[in-house]
Amino acid sequence: MPSQRRALVLGGTGMLAGCVEALTSDGWYVVSPSRRRPLDTHGAVWIQADWAQPDELAERAHIALGGPANLLVAWIHGSFRVPVLRAVSPLLQEDCPVVEVHGSASANPLQGCPEPVLASHPTQQVVLGFRRNAGRTRWLTHRETAEGVMAGVRRALDGRQHAVHQVGEFRPWTALH
């Protein structure tokens, strides 16, 4: 059983891999469930899991964590968001901060941001947009994503009040051209 701080990172083998790497570099014990084993776990413990089976995911995460999580970072798309977050809720320490990550398709200033699923936990929400470069637009890089999410993690760990934080710009793509 790990004695250091424990983080559960949902979505950590994709665009949140940089967040996993930063947390493990800072000494966190990180559990990162996903369907496929990543080529590089960045020092985290990978467990096989599927968003469509939230109870099984939670059971595997519970075993791998070895105790309550001190931090939850989650980027879960679509219809899986609510059932997965509710399933992992019992794995969290009572005052565990939550950082929910959203793509601009599911949350932006025009559509608003979904309400936090785990309202009893202090939540920071990070909404990822795009960047302009030489008159063109592009999605955020993995590094920009990691930096933006880790800024949300630091705010969460500092005990900041619930807030929504934007990384990049948001506007319908058609309005840019």
Short mmCIF file of N, CA and C in Angstrom, two decimals:
data_model
loop_
_atom_site.label_atom_id
_atom_site.label_comp_id
_atom_site.label_asym_id
_atom_site.label_seq_id
_atom_site.Cartn_x
_atom_site.Cartn_y
_atom_site.Cartn_z
N MET A 1 0.85 -1.18 0.00
CA MET A 1 0.00 0.00 0.00
C MET A 1 0.89 1.24 0.00
N PRO A 2 0.67 2.17 -0.95
CA PRO A 2 1.51 3.35 -1.02
C PRO A 2 1.25 4.29 0.16
N SER A 3 2.33 4.95 0.63
CA SER A 3 2.18 5.88 1.74
C SER A 3 2.08 7.32 1.26
N GLN A 4 2.42 7.58 -0.02
CA GLN A 4 2.34 8.95 -0.53
C GLN A 4 0.92 9.29 -0.96
N ARG A 5 0.74 10.51 -1.41
CA ARG A 5 -0.56 10.96 -1.87
C ARG A 5 -0.99 10.13 -3.08
N ARG A 6 -2.29 9.86 -3.15
CA ARG A 6 -2.85 9.03 -4.23
C ARG A 6 -3.73 9.87 -5.14
N ALA A 7 -3.54 9.68 -6.45
CA ALA A 7 -4.37 10.36 -7.44
C ALA A 7 -4.98 9.33 -8.37
N LEU A 8 -6.24 9.52 -8.69
CA LEU A 8 -6.93 8.72 -9.69
C LEU A 8 -7.12 9.64 -10.90
N VAL A 9 -6.54 9.27 -12.04
CA VAL A 9 -6.63 10.09 -13.24
C VAL A 9 -7.39 9.30 -14.30
N LEU A 10 -8.61 9.74 -14.57
CA LEU A 10 -9.46 9.10 -15.57
C LEU A 10 -9.26 9.81 -16.90
N GLY A 11 -8.74 9.10 -17.87
CA GLY A 11 -8.39 9.70 -19.15
C GLY A 11 -6.90 9.98 -19.22
N GLY A 12 -6.14 9.41 -18.31
CA GLY A 12 -4.72 9.70 -18.18
C GLY A 12 -3.81 9.05 -19.19
N THR A 13 -4.35 8.18 -20.04
CA THR A 13 -3.48 7.54 -21.03
C THR A 13 -3.58 8.24 -22.38
N GLY A 14 -4.41 9.25 -22.48
CA GLY A 14 -4.57 10.00 -23.72
C GLY A 14 -4.05 11.42 -23.53
N MET A 15 -4.94 12.37 -23.70
CA MET A 15 -4.55 13.78 -23.61
C MET A 15 -4.12 14.19 -22.20
N LEU A 16 -4.44 13.41 -21.19
CA LEU A 16 -4.02 13.74 -19.83
C LEU A 16 -2.71 13.05 -19.44
N ALA A 17 -2.03 12.43 -20.38
CA ALA A 17 -0.76 11.75 -20.07
C ALA A 17 0.26 12.72 -19.48
N GLY A 18 0.28 13.95 -19.95
CA GLY A 18 1.20 14.94 -19.39
C GLY A 18 0.87 15.27 -17.94
N CYS A 19 -0.39 15.24 -17.59
CA CYS A 19 -0.81 15.45 -16.19
C CYS A 19 -0.34 14.29 -15.33
N VAL A 20 -0.50 13.07 -15.83
CA VAL A 20 -0.02 11.88 -15.11
C VAL A 20 1.48 11.99 -14.88
N GLU A 21 2.21 12.36 -15.91
CA GLU A 21 3.66 12.49 -15.81
C GLU A 21 4.05 13.54 -14.77
N ALA A 22 3.36 14.68 -14.78
CA ALA A 22 3.66 15.74 -13.82
C ALA A 22 3.37 15.29 -12.39
N LEU A 23 2.25 14.60 -12.18
CA LEU A 23 1.91 14.13 -10.83
C LEU A 23 2.91 13.09 -10.33
N THR A 24 3.27 12.13 -11.17
CA THR A 24 4.24 11.11 -10.73
C THR A 24 5.60 11.75 -10.46
N SER A 25 5.96 12.75 -11.27
CA SER A 25 7.23 13.47 -11.03
C SER A 25 7.21 14.21 -9.71
N ASP A 26 6.02 14.63 -9.28
CA ASP A 26 5.87 15.32 -7.99
C ASP A 26 5.70 14.35 -6.82
N GLY A 27 5.85 13.05 -7.08
CA GLY A 27 5.80 12.07 -6.00
C GLY A 27 4.45 11.44 -5.73
N TRP A 28 3.47 11.71 -6.55
CA TRP A 28 2.14 11.13 -6.37
C TRP A 28 2.15 9.67 -6.81
N TYR A 29 1.36 8.86 -6.15
CA TYR A 29 1.05 7.51 -6.60
C TYR A 29 -0.19 7.66 -7.46
N VAL A 30 -0.09 7.38 -8.74
CA VAL A 30 -1.17 7.65 -9.69
C VAL A 30 -1.70 6.34 -10.26
N VAL A 31 -3.02 6.20 -10.25
CA VAL A 31 -3.70 5.08 -10.89
C VAL A 31 -4.45 5.66 -12.08
N SER A 32 -4.25 5.04 -13.25
CA SER A 32 -4.82 5.55 -14.48
C SER A 32 -5.50 4.43 -15.27
N PRO A 33 -6.81 4.29 -15.14
CA PRO A 33 -7.54 3.26 -15.87
C PRO A 33 -7.76 3.63 -17.34
N SER A 34 -7.70 2.62 -18.21
CA SER A 34 -8.06 2.81 -19.61
C SER A 34 -8.26 1.45 -20.26
N ARG A 35 -8.80 1.47 -21.47
CA ARG A 35 -9.04 0.21 -22.17
C ARG A 35 -7.74 -0.43 -22.64
N ARG A 36 -6.85 0.39 -23.15
CA ARG A 36 -5.59 -0.14 -23.69
C ARG A 36 -4.41 0.34 -22.88
N ARG A 37 -3.46 -0.56 -22.69
CA ARG A 37 -2.24 -0.20 -21.97
C ARG A 37 -1.44 0.80 -22.82
N PRO A 38 -1.07 1.94 -22.23
CA PRO A 38 -0.28 2.92 -22.98
C PRO A 38 1.16 2.43 -23.15
N LEU A 39 1.83 2.97 -24.16
CA LEU A 39 3.24 2.61 -24.38
C LEU A 39 4.10 3.09 -23.21
N ASP A 40 3.76 4.24 -22.66
CA ASP A 40 4.51 4.80 -21.53
C ASP A 40 3.51 5.16 -20.43
N THR A 41 3.64 4.54 -19.27
CA THR A 41 2.72 4.83 -18.16
C THR A 41 3.16 6.04 -17.35
N HIS A 42 4.33 6.58 -17.64
CA HIS A 42 4.87 7.74 -16.93
C HIS A 42 4.98 7.47 -15.43
N GLY A 43 5.20 6.23 -15.06
CA GLY A 43 5.35 5.88 -13.65
C GLY A 43 4.04 5.61 -12.93
N ALA A 44 2.93 5.70 -13.63
CA ALA A 44 1.63 5.45 -13.01
C ALA A 44 1.31 3.96 -13.06
N VAL A 45 0.32 3.58 -12.27
CA VAL A 45 -0.19 2.21 -12.31
C VAL A 45 -1.36 2.21 -13.28
N TRP A 46 -1.24 1.42 -14.33
CA TRP A 46 -2.30 1.29 -15.31
C TRP A 46 -3.17 0.10 -14.94
N ILE A 47 -4.48 0.30 -15.02
CA ILE A 47 -5.41 -0.82 -14.87
C ILE A 47 -6.34 -0.83 -16.07
N GLN A 48 -6.68 -2.01 -16.52
CA GLN A 48 -7.59 -2.14 -17.64
C GLN A 48 -9.00 -1.81 -17.17
N ALA A 49 -9.67 -0.95 -17.91
CA ALA A 49 -11.01 -0.53 -17.53
C ALA A 49 -11.74 0.00 -18.75
N ASP A 50 -13.05 0.00 -18.67
CA ASP A 50 -13.89 0.47 -19.76
C ASP A 50 -14.94 1.40 -19.16
N TRP A 51 -15.10 2.60 -19.74
CA TRP A 51 -16.10 3.55 -19.22
C TRP A 51 -17.48 2.93 -19.19
N ALA A 52 -17.77 2.01 -20.10
CA ALA A 52 -19.10 1.39 -20.18
C ALA A 52 -19.38 0.45 -19.02
N GLN A 53 -18.36 0.14 -18.21
CA GLN A 53 -18.51 -0.72 -17.04
C GLN A 53 -17.97 0.01 -15.81
N PRO A 54 -18.69 1.05 -15.37
CA PRO A 54 -18.18 1.90 -14.29
C PRO A 54 -17.96 1.19 -12.96
N ASP A 55 -18.81 0.23 -12.61
CA ASP A 55 -18.63 -0.46 -11.33
C ASP A 55 -17.37 -1.32 -11.34
N GLU A 56 -17.11 -1.99 -12.46
CA GLU A 56 -15.89 -2.79 -12.59
C GLU A 56 -14.66 -1.88 -12.58
N LEU A 57 -14.75 -0.75 -13.26
CA LEU A 57 -13.66 0.23 -13.26
C LEU A 57 -13.36 0.66 -11.83
N ALA A 58 -14.41 1.00 -11.08
CA ALA A 58 -14.23 1.47 -9.70
C ALA A 58 -13.62 0.38 -8.82
N GLU A 59 -14.03 -0.86 -9.01
CA GLU A 59 -13.48 -1.96 -8.20
C GLU A 59 -11.99 -2.14 -8.48
N ARG A 60 -11.62 -2.12 -9.74
CA ARG A 60 -10.20 -2.26 -10.09
C ARG A 60 -9.38 -1.07 -9.59
N ALA A 61 -9.94 0.13 -9.71
CA ALA A 61 -9.24 1.31 -9.21
C ALA A 61 -9.08 1.25 -7.69
N HIS A 62 -10.11 0.78 -7.00
CA HIS A 62 -10.06 0.64 -5.54
C HIS A 62 -8.90 -0.26 -5.12
N ILE A 63 -8.77 -1.39 -5.78
CA ILE A 63 -7.68 -2.33 -5.46
C ILE A 63 -6.33 -1.69 -5.74
N ALA A 64 -6.20 -1.05 -6.90
CA ALA A 64 -4.92 -0.46 -7.29
C ALA A 64 -4.53 0.73 -6.41
N LEU A 65 -5.50 1.51 -5.97
CA LEU A 65 -5.19 2.68 -5.14
C LEU A 65 -4.65 2.28 -3.76
N GLY A 66 -5.19 1.22 -3.18
CA GLY A 66 -4.73 0.79 -1.86
C GLY A 66 -5.14 1.71 -0.74
N GLY A 67 -6.07 2.59 -0.97
CA GLY A 67 -6.57 3.54 0.03
C GLY A 67 -7.30 4.66 -0.68
N PRO A 68 -7.85 5.59 0.08
CA PRO A 68 -8.63 6.67 -0.53
C PRO A 68 -7.76 7.59 -1.40
N ALA A 69 -8.32 8.02 -2.51
CA ALA A 69 -7.63 8.97 -3.39
C ALA A 69 -7.67 10.36 -2.77
N ASN A 70 -6.55 11.07 -2.89
CA ASN A 70 -6.44 12.45 -2.41
C ASN A 70 -6.71 13.46 -3.51
N LEU A 71 -6.86 12.97 -4.75
CA LEU A 71 -7.09 13.82 -5.91
C LEU A 71 -7.74 12.99 -7.01
N LEU A 72 -8.74 13.58 -7.67
CA LEU A 72 -9.34 12.97 -8.85
C LEU A 72 -9.23 13.96 -9.99
N VAL A 73 -8.64 13.51 -11.10
CA VAL A 73 -8.60 14.28 -12.34
C VAL A 73 -9.34 13.44 -13.37
N ALA A 74 -10.33 14.02 -14.04
CA ALA A 74 -11.17 13.22 -14.93
C ALA A 74 -11.51 13.96 -16.20
N TRP A 75 -11.28 13.28 -17.32
CA TRP A 75 -11.75 13.76 -18.62
C TRP A 75 -12.50 12.60 -19.23
N ILE A 76 -13.81 12.61 -19.02
CA ILE A 76 -14.68 11.53 -19.47
C ILE A 76 -15.72 12.13 -20.40
N HIS A 77 -15.79 11.62 -21.57
CA HIS A 77 -16.69 12.18 -22.58
C HIS A 77 -18.09 11.59 -22.51
N GLY A 78 -19.04 12.40 -22.92
CA GLY A 78 -20.39 11.97 -23.22
C GLY A 78 -21.16 11.29 -22.11
N SER A 79 -21.86 10.26 -22.51
CA SER A 79 -22.81 9.60 -21.63
C SER A 79 -22.15 8.83 -20.49
N PHE A 80 -20.84 8.65 -20.53
CA PHE A 80 -20.14 7.90 -19.48
C PHE A 80 -19.77 8.77 -18.28
N ARG A 81 -19.76 10.09 -18.45
CA ARG A 81 -19.26 11.01 -17.42
C ARG A 81 -19.95 10.79 -16.07
N VAL A 82 -21.25 10.89 -16.02
CA VAL A 82 -21.98 10.80 -14.75
C VAL A 82 -21.85 9.42 -14.11
N PRO A 83 -22.11 8.32 -14.84
CA PRO A 83 -22.02 7.01 -14.17
C PRO A 83 -20.59 6.68 -13.69
N VAL A 84 -19.58 7.06 -14.46
CA VAL A 84 -18.21 6.75 -14.04
C VAL A 84 -17.83 7.57 -12.81
N LEU A 85 -18.13 8.86 -12.81
CA LEU A 85 -17.77 9.70 -11.65
C LEU A 85 -18.53 9.25 -10.40
N ARG A 86 -19.78 8.88 -10.55
CA ARG A 86 -20.54 8.39 -9.39
C ARG A 86 -19.96 7.06 -8.88
N ALA A 87 -19.51 6.21 -9.80
CA ALA A 87 -18.95 4.91 -9.39
C ALA A 87 -17.64 5.07 -8.62
N VAL A 88 -16.81 6.05 -9.00
CA VAL A 88 -15.52 6.22 -8.32
C VAL A 88 -15.62 7.12 -7.09
N SER A 89 -16.75 7.77 -6.90
CA SER A 89 -16.93 8.66 -5.75
C SER A 89 -16.59 8.03 -4.40
N PRO A 90 -16.98 6.78 -4.13
CA PRO A 90 -16.64 6.18 -2.84
C PRO A 90 -15.13 5.94 -2.65
N LEU A 91 -14.34 6.05 -3.71
CA LEU A 91 -12.90 5.84 -3.60
C LEU A 91 -12.17 7.09 -3.14
N LEU A 92 -12.88 8.20 -3.04
CA LEU A 92 -12.25 9.48 -2.75
C LEU A 92 -12.27 9.81 -1.26
N GLN A 93 -11.17 10.37 -0.80
CA GLN A 93 -11.11 10.90 0.56
C GLN A 93 -12.22 11.94 0.70
N GLU A 94 -12.70 12.15 1.91
CA GLU A 94 -13.85 13.02 2.12
C GLU A 94 -13.67 14.42 1.50
N ASP A 95 -12.51 15.02 1.66
CA ASP A 95 -12.28 16.37 1.15
C ASP A 95 -11.48 16.39 -0.15
N CYS A 96 -11.48 15.29 -0.86
CA CYS A 96 -10.69 15.12 -2.08
C CYS A 96 -11.09 16.14 -3.14
N PRO A 97 -10.14 16.94 -3.62
CA PRO A 97 -10.47 17.84 -4.72
C PRO A 97 -10.62 17.08 -6.03
N VAL A 98 -11.49 17.62 -6.87
CA VAL A 98 -11.78 17.03 -8.17
C VAL A 98 -11.45 18.07 -9.25
N VAL A 99 -10.77 17.62 -10.30
CA VAL A 99 -10.53 18.47 -11.46
C VAL A 99 -11.20 17.77 -12.64
N GLU A 100 -12.26 18.40 -13.14
CA GLU A 100 -12.96 17.86 -14.31
C GLU A 100 -12.49 18.61 -15.54
N VAL A 101 -12.12 17.87 -16.58
CA VAL A 101 -11.64 18.45 -17.83
C VAL A 101 -12.72 18.26 -18.88
N HIS A 102 -12.97 19.32 -19.65
CA HIS A 102 -13.98 19.28 -20.70
C HIS A 102 -13.37 19.80 -22.00
N GLY A 103 -13.74 19.19 -23.10
CA GLY A 103 -13.39 19.73 -24.41
C GLY A 103 -14.36 20.82 -24.77
N SER A 104 -14.00 21.66 -25.72
CA SER A 104 -14.85 22.78 -26.09
C SER A 104 -16.17 22.34 -26.73
N ALA A 105 -16.25 21.09 -27.16
CA ALA A 105 -17.51 20.60 -27.72
C ALA A 105 -18.57 20.38 -26.64
N SER A 106 -18.13 20.09 -25.41
CA SER A 106 -19.09 19.81 -24.34
C SER A 106 -19.25 20.96 -23.35
N ALA A 107 -18.33 21.93 -23.40
CA ALA A 107 -18.41 23.06 -22.48
C ALA A 107 -17.67 24.24 -23.09
N ASN A 108 -18.33 25.37 -23.15
CA ASN A 108 -17.69 26.59 -23.63
C ASN A 108 -18.57 27.77 -23.24
N PRO A 109 -18.07 29.00 -23.39
CA PRO A 109 -18.86 30.15 -22.96
C PRO A 109 -20.22 30.27 -23.64
N LEU A 110 -20.35 29.72 -24.84
CA LEU A 110 -21.63 29.79 -25.54
C LEU A 110 -22.64 28.78 -25.02
N GLN A 111 -22.17 27.58 -24.67
CA GLN A 111 -23.06 26.52 -24.21
C GLN A 111 -23.09 26.38 -22.69
N GLY A 112 -22.12 26.95 -22.01
CA GLY A 112 -22.00 26.80 -20.57
C GLY A 112 -21.20 25.56 -20.23
N CYS A 113 -21.02 25.34 -18.96
CA CYS A 113 -20.23 24.21 -18.47
C CYS A 113 -21.15 23.28 -17.70
N PRO A 114 -21.01 21.98 -17.89
CA PRO A 114 -21.85 21.05 -17.11
C PRO A 114 -21.63 21.24 -15.61
N GLU A 115 -22.67 21.04 -14.85
CA GLU A 115 -22.56 21.11 -13.40
C GLU A 115 -21.63 19.99 -12.91
N PRO A 116 -20.84 20.25 -11.87
CA PRO A 116 -20.00 19.17 -11.32
C PRO A 116 -20.86 17.99 -10.89
N VAL A 117 -20.39 16.79 -11.18
CA VAL A 117 -21.12 15.58 -10.81
C VAL A 117 -20.98 15.31 -9.32
N LEU A 118 -19.80 15.55 -8.78
CA LEU A 118 -19.52 15.25 -7.37
C LEU A 118 -19.55 16.55 -6.56
N ALA A 119 -20.75 17.08 -6.39
CA ALA A 119 -20.93 18.39 -5.76
C ALA A 119 -20.40 18.47 -4.33
N SER A 120 -20.26 17.33 -3.65
CA SER A 120 -19.76 17.36 -2.28
C SER A 120 -18.23 17.49 -2.22
N HIS A 121 -17.57 17.47 -3.37
CA HIS A 121 -16.12 17.62 -3.44
C HIS A 121 -15.78 18.96 -4.09
N PRO A 122 -14.77 19.66 -3.56
CA PRO A 122 -14.36 20.91 -4.22
C PRO A 122 -13.90 20.61 -5.64
N THR A 123 -14.48 21.30 -6.60
CA THR A 123 -14.24 20.98 -8.01
C THR A 123 -13.72 22.18 -8.78
N GLN A 124 -12.67 21.94 -9.54
CA GLN A 124 -12.17 22.89 -10.54
C GLN A 124 -12.51 22.28 -11.89
N GLN A 125 -13.06 23.08 -12.78
CA GLN A 125 -13.36 22.60 -14.12
C GLN A 125 -12.45 23.32 -15.11
N VAL A 126 -11.82 22.54 -15.98
CA VAL A 126 -10.91 23.08 -16.99
C VAL A 126 -11.53 22.81 -18.35
N VAL A 127 -11.74 23.86 -19.13
CA VAL A 127 -12.32 23.74 -20.45
C VAL A 127 -11.22 24.04 -21.47
N LEU A 128 -10.99 23.09 -22.36
CA LEU A 128 -9.92 23.20 -23.35
C LEU A 128 -10.46 23.72 -24.68
N GLY A 129 -9.81 24.71 -25.24
CA GLY A 129 -10.23 25.30 -26.50
C GLY A 129 -9.19 25.11 -27.59
N PHE A 130 -8.84 26.20 -28.26
CA PHE A 130 -7.88 26.14 -29.36
C PHE A 130 -6.99 27.37 -29.30
N ARG A 131 -5.98 27.42 -30.13
CA ARG A 131 -5.06 28.56 -30.24
C ARG A 131 -5.07 29.09 -31.66
N ARG A 132 -4.81 30.38 -31.78
CA ARG A 132 -4.62 31.00 -33.08
C ARG A 132 -3.12 31.11 -33.33
N ASN A 133 -2.74 30.86 -34.56
CA ASN A 133 -1.33 30.94 -34.92
C ASN A 133 -1.24 31.33 -36.39
N ALA A 134 -0.67 32.50 -36.66
CA ALA A 134 -0.48 32.99 -38.03
C ALA A 134 -1.79 32.98 -38.82
N GLY A 135 -2.86 33.47 -38.20
CA GLY A 135 -4.13 33.55 -38.89
C GLY A 135 -4.90 32.25 -39.01
N ARG A 136 -4.38 31.19 -38.44
CA ARG A 136 -5.04 29.89 -38.48
C ARG A 136 -5.36 29.46 -37.05
N THR A 137 -6.22 28.47 -36.94
CA THR A 137 -6.53 27.92 -35.63
C THR A 137 -6.00 26.49 -35.55
N ARG A 138 -5.69 26.08 -34.34
CA ARG A 138 -5.23 24.71 -34.10
C ARG A 138 -5.69 24.29 -32.72
N TRP A 139 -5.82 22.98 -32.52
CA TRP A 139 -6.13 22.44 -31.20
C TRP A 139 -4.94 22.65 -30.29
N LEU A 140 -5.16 22.59 -29.00
CA LEU A 140 -4.08 22.68 -28.03
C LEU A 140 -3.13 21.50 -28.19
N THR A 141 -1.86 21.73 -27.94
CA THR A 141 -0.89 20.64 -27.96
C THR A 141 -1.03 19.83 -26.68
N HIS A 142 -0.40 18.67 -26.65
CA HIS A 142 -0.40 17.86 -25.41
C HIS A 142 0.21 18.67 -24.26
N ARG A 143 1.27 19.41 -24.55
CA ARG A 143 1.93 20.22 -23.51
C ARG A 143 1.00 21.31 -22.99
N GLU A 144 0.34 22.04 -23.90
CA GLU A 144 -0.59 23.09 -23.47
C GLU A 144 -1.74 22.51 -22.65
N THR A 145 -2.22 21.36 -23.07
CA THR A 145 -3.27 20.69 -22.32
C THR A 145 -2.78 20.33 -20.92
N ALA A 146 -1.61 19.71 -20.83
CA ALA A 146 -1.06 19.31 -19.53
C ALA A 146 -0.85 20.52 -18.63
N GLU A 147 -0.31 21.59 -19.17
CA GLU A 147 -0.07 22.80 -18.37
C GLU A 147 -1.39 23.39 -17.86
N GLY A 148 -2.41 23.44 -18.71
CA GLY A 148 -3.70 23.97 -18.30
C GLY A 148 -4.36 23.11 -17.24
N VAL A 149 -4.30 21.79 -17.41
CA VAL A 149 -4.91 20.89 -16.43
C VAL A 149 -4.13 20.96 -15.11
N MET A 150 -2.80 21.01 -15.19
CA MET A 150 -2.01 21.08 -13.95
C MET A 150 -2.24 22.40 -13.22
N ALA A 151 -2.52 23.47 -13.93
CA ALA A 151 -2.89 24.73 -13.27
C ALA A 151 -4.19 24.53 -12.48
N GLY A 152 -5.14 23.79 -13.07
CA GLY A 152 -6.37 23.46 -12.36
C GLY A 152 -6.11 22.57 -11.16
N VAL A 153 -5.19 21.61 -11.30
CA VAL A 153 -4.81 20.73 -10.18
C VAL A 153 -4.22 21.57 -9.04
N ARG A 154 -3.33 22.49 -9.36
CA ARG A 154 -2.73 23.33 -8.31
C ARG A 154 -3.79 24.17 -7.59
N ARG A 155 -4.74 24.72 -8.37
CA ARG A 155 -5.83 25.49 -7.74
C ARG A 155 -6.65 24.59 -6.82
N ALA A 156 -6.92 23.37 -7.29
CA ALA A 156 -7.71 22.42 -6.48
C ALA A 156 -6.97 22.07 -5.20
N LEU A 157 -5.68 21.78 -5.31
CA LEU A 157 -4.90 21.40 -4.13
C LEU A 157 -4.70 22.57 -3.17
N ASP A 158 -4.77 23.80 -3.68
CA ASP A 158 -4.68 24.98 -2.83
C ASP A 158 -6.00 25.27 -2.11
N GLY A 159 -7.03 24.47 -2.41
CA GLY A 159 -8.32 24.65 -1.74
C GLY A 159 -9.16 25.77 -2.29
N ARG A 160 -8.93 26.16 -3.52
CA ARG A 160 -9.72 27.25 -4.11
C ARG A 160 -11.17 26.85 -4.27
N GLN A 161 -12.04 27.85 -4.26
CA GLN A 161 -13.47 27.64 -4.48
C GLN A 161 -13.72 27.13 -5.89
N HIS A 162 -14.86 26.49 -6.09
CA HIS A 162 -15.24 25.98 -7.41
C HIS A 162 -15.10 27.09 -8.45
N ALA A 163 -14.50 26.74 -9.57
CA ALA A 163 -14.37 27.70 -10.67
C ALA A 163 -14.23 26.95 -11.99
N VAL A 164 -14.53 27.65 -13.06
CA VAL A 164 -14.34 27.13 -14.40
C VAL A 164 -13.18 27.91 -15.01
N HIS A 165 -12.21 27.19 -15.55
CA HIS A 165 -11.01 27.81 -16.12
C HIS A 165 -10.89 27.44 -17.58
N GLN A 166 -10.60 28.43 -18.38
CA GLN A 166 -10.51 28.27 -19.83
C GLN A 166 -9.04 28.20 -20.23
N VAL A 167 -8.72 27.25 -21.10
CA VAL A 167 -7.38 27.15 -21.67
C VAL A 167 -7.55 27.32 -23.18
N GLY A 168 -6.98 28.37 -23.71
CA GLY A 168 -7.16 28.67 -25.13
C GLY A 168 -8.39 29.52 -25.36
N GLU A 169 -8.81 29.59 -26.60
CA GLU A 169 -9.95 30.41 -27.00
C GLU A 169 -11.14 29.53 -27.35
N PHE A 170 -12.33 30.14 -27.28
CA PHE A 170 -13.56 29.45 -27.64
C PHE A 170 -14.38 30.34 -28.53
N ARG A 171 -14.72 29.83 -29.65
CA ARG A 171 -15.63 30.45 -30.58
C ARG A 171 -15.97 29.40 -31.60
N PRO A 172 -17.14 29.42 -32.12
CA PRO A 172 -17.41 28.41 -33.15
C PRO A 172 -16.38 28.52 -34.27
N TRP A 173 -15.89 27.38 -34.74
CA TRP A 173 -14.89 27.36 -35.80
C TRP A 173 -15.35 28.14 -37.02
N THR A 174 -16.62 28.09 -37.33
CA THR A 174 -17.11 28.76 -38.54
C THR A 174 -17.01 30.28 -38.39
N ALA A 175 -17.07 30.79 -37.19
CA ALA A 175 -16.97 32.23 -36.97
C ALA A 175 -15.55 32.74 -37.19
N LEU A 176 -14.58 31.86 -37.23
CA LEU A 176 -13.19 32.26 -37.37
C LEU A 176 -12.76 32.42 -38.82
N HIS A 177 -13.52 31.85 -39.72
CA HIS A 177 -13.08 31.84 -41.11
C HIS A 177 -13.88 32.78 -41.98
#
